[in-house]
């Protein structure tokens, strides 16, 4: 990751993964024979305050459902 704020993005990604783990978002299982798992990707967003300054770095891990 080469963004100037990469450390903040990595922190936001870790926070999102910790949140998903504590909320038991998924259960790891072996895929059935011949099945292709659906991939995922990260989505990034800078939250801005009323003055236009960055107030938060938000990340989401989303499924690439279009690959089914």
C-alpha angles and dihedrals in degrees: 000000000000102000116125087238095048093129090056091048092050090050090051091049091051090049091051092049091048090050093050090049095050091046091050092233094169144016120217112234136162111261119242116259112280094014120128114213117234111251127228139211139195122251117202130201133174112216112217129206126223090272092054095251120134109259100173144005111225127191133183130190108218133186118243093228092169089074094066 
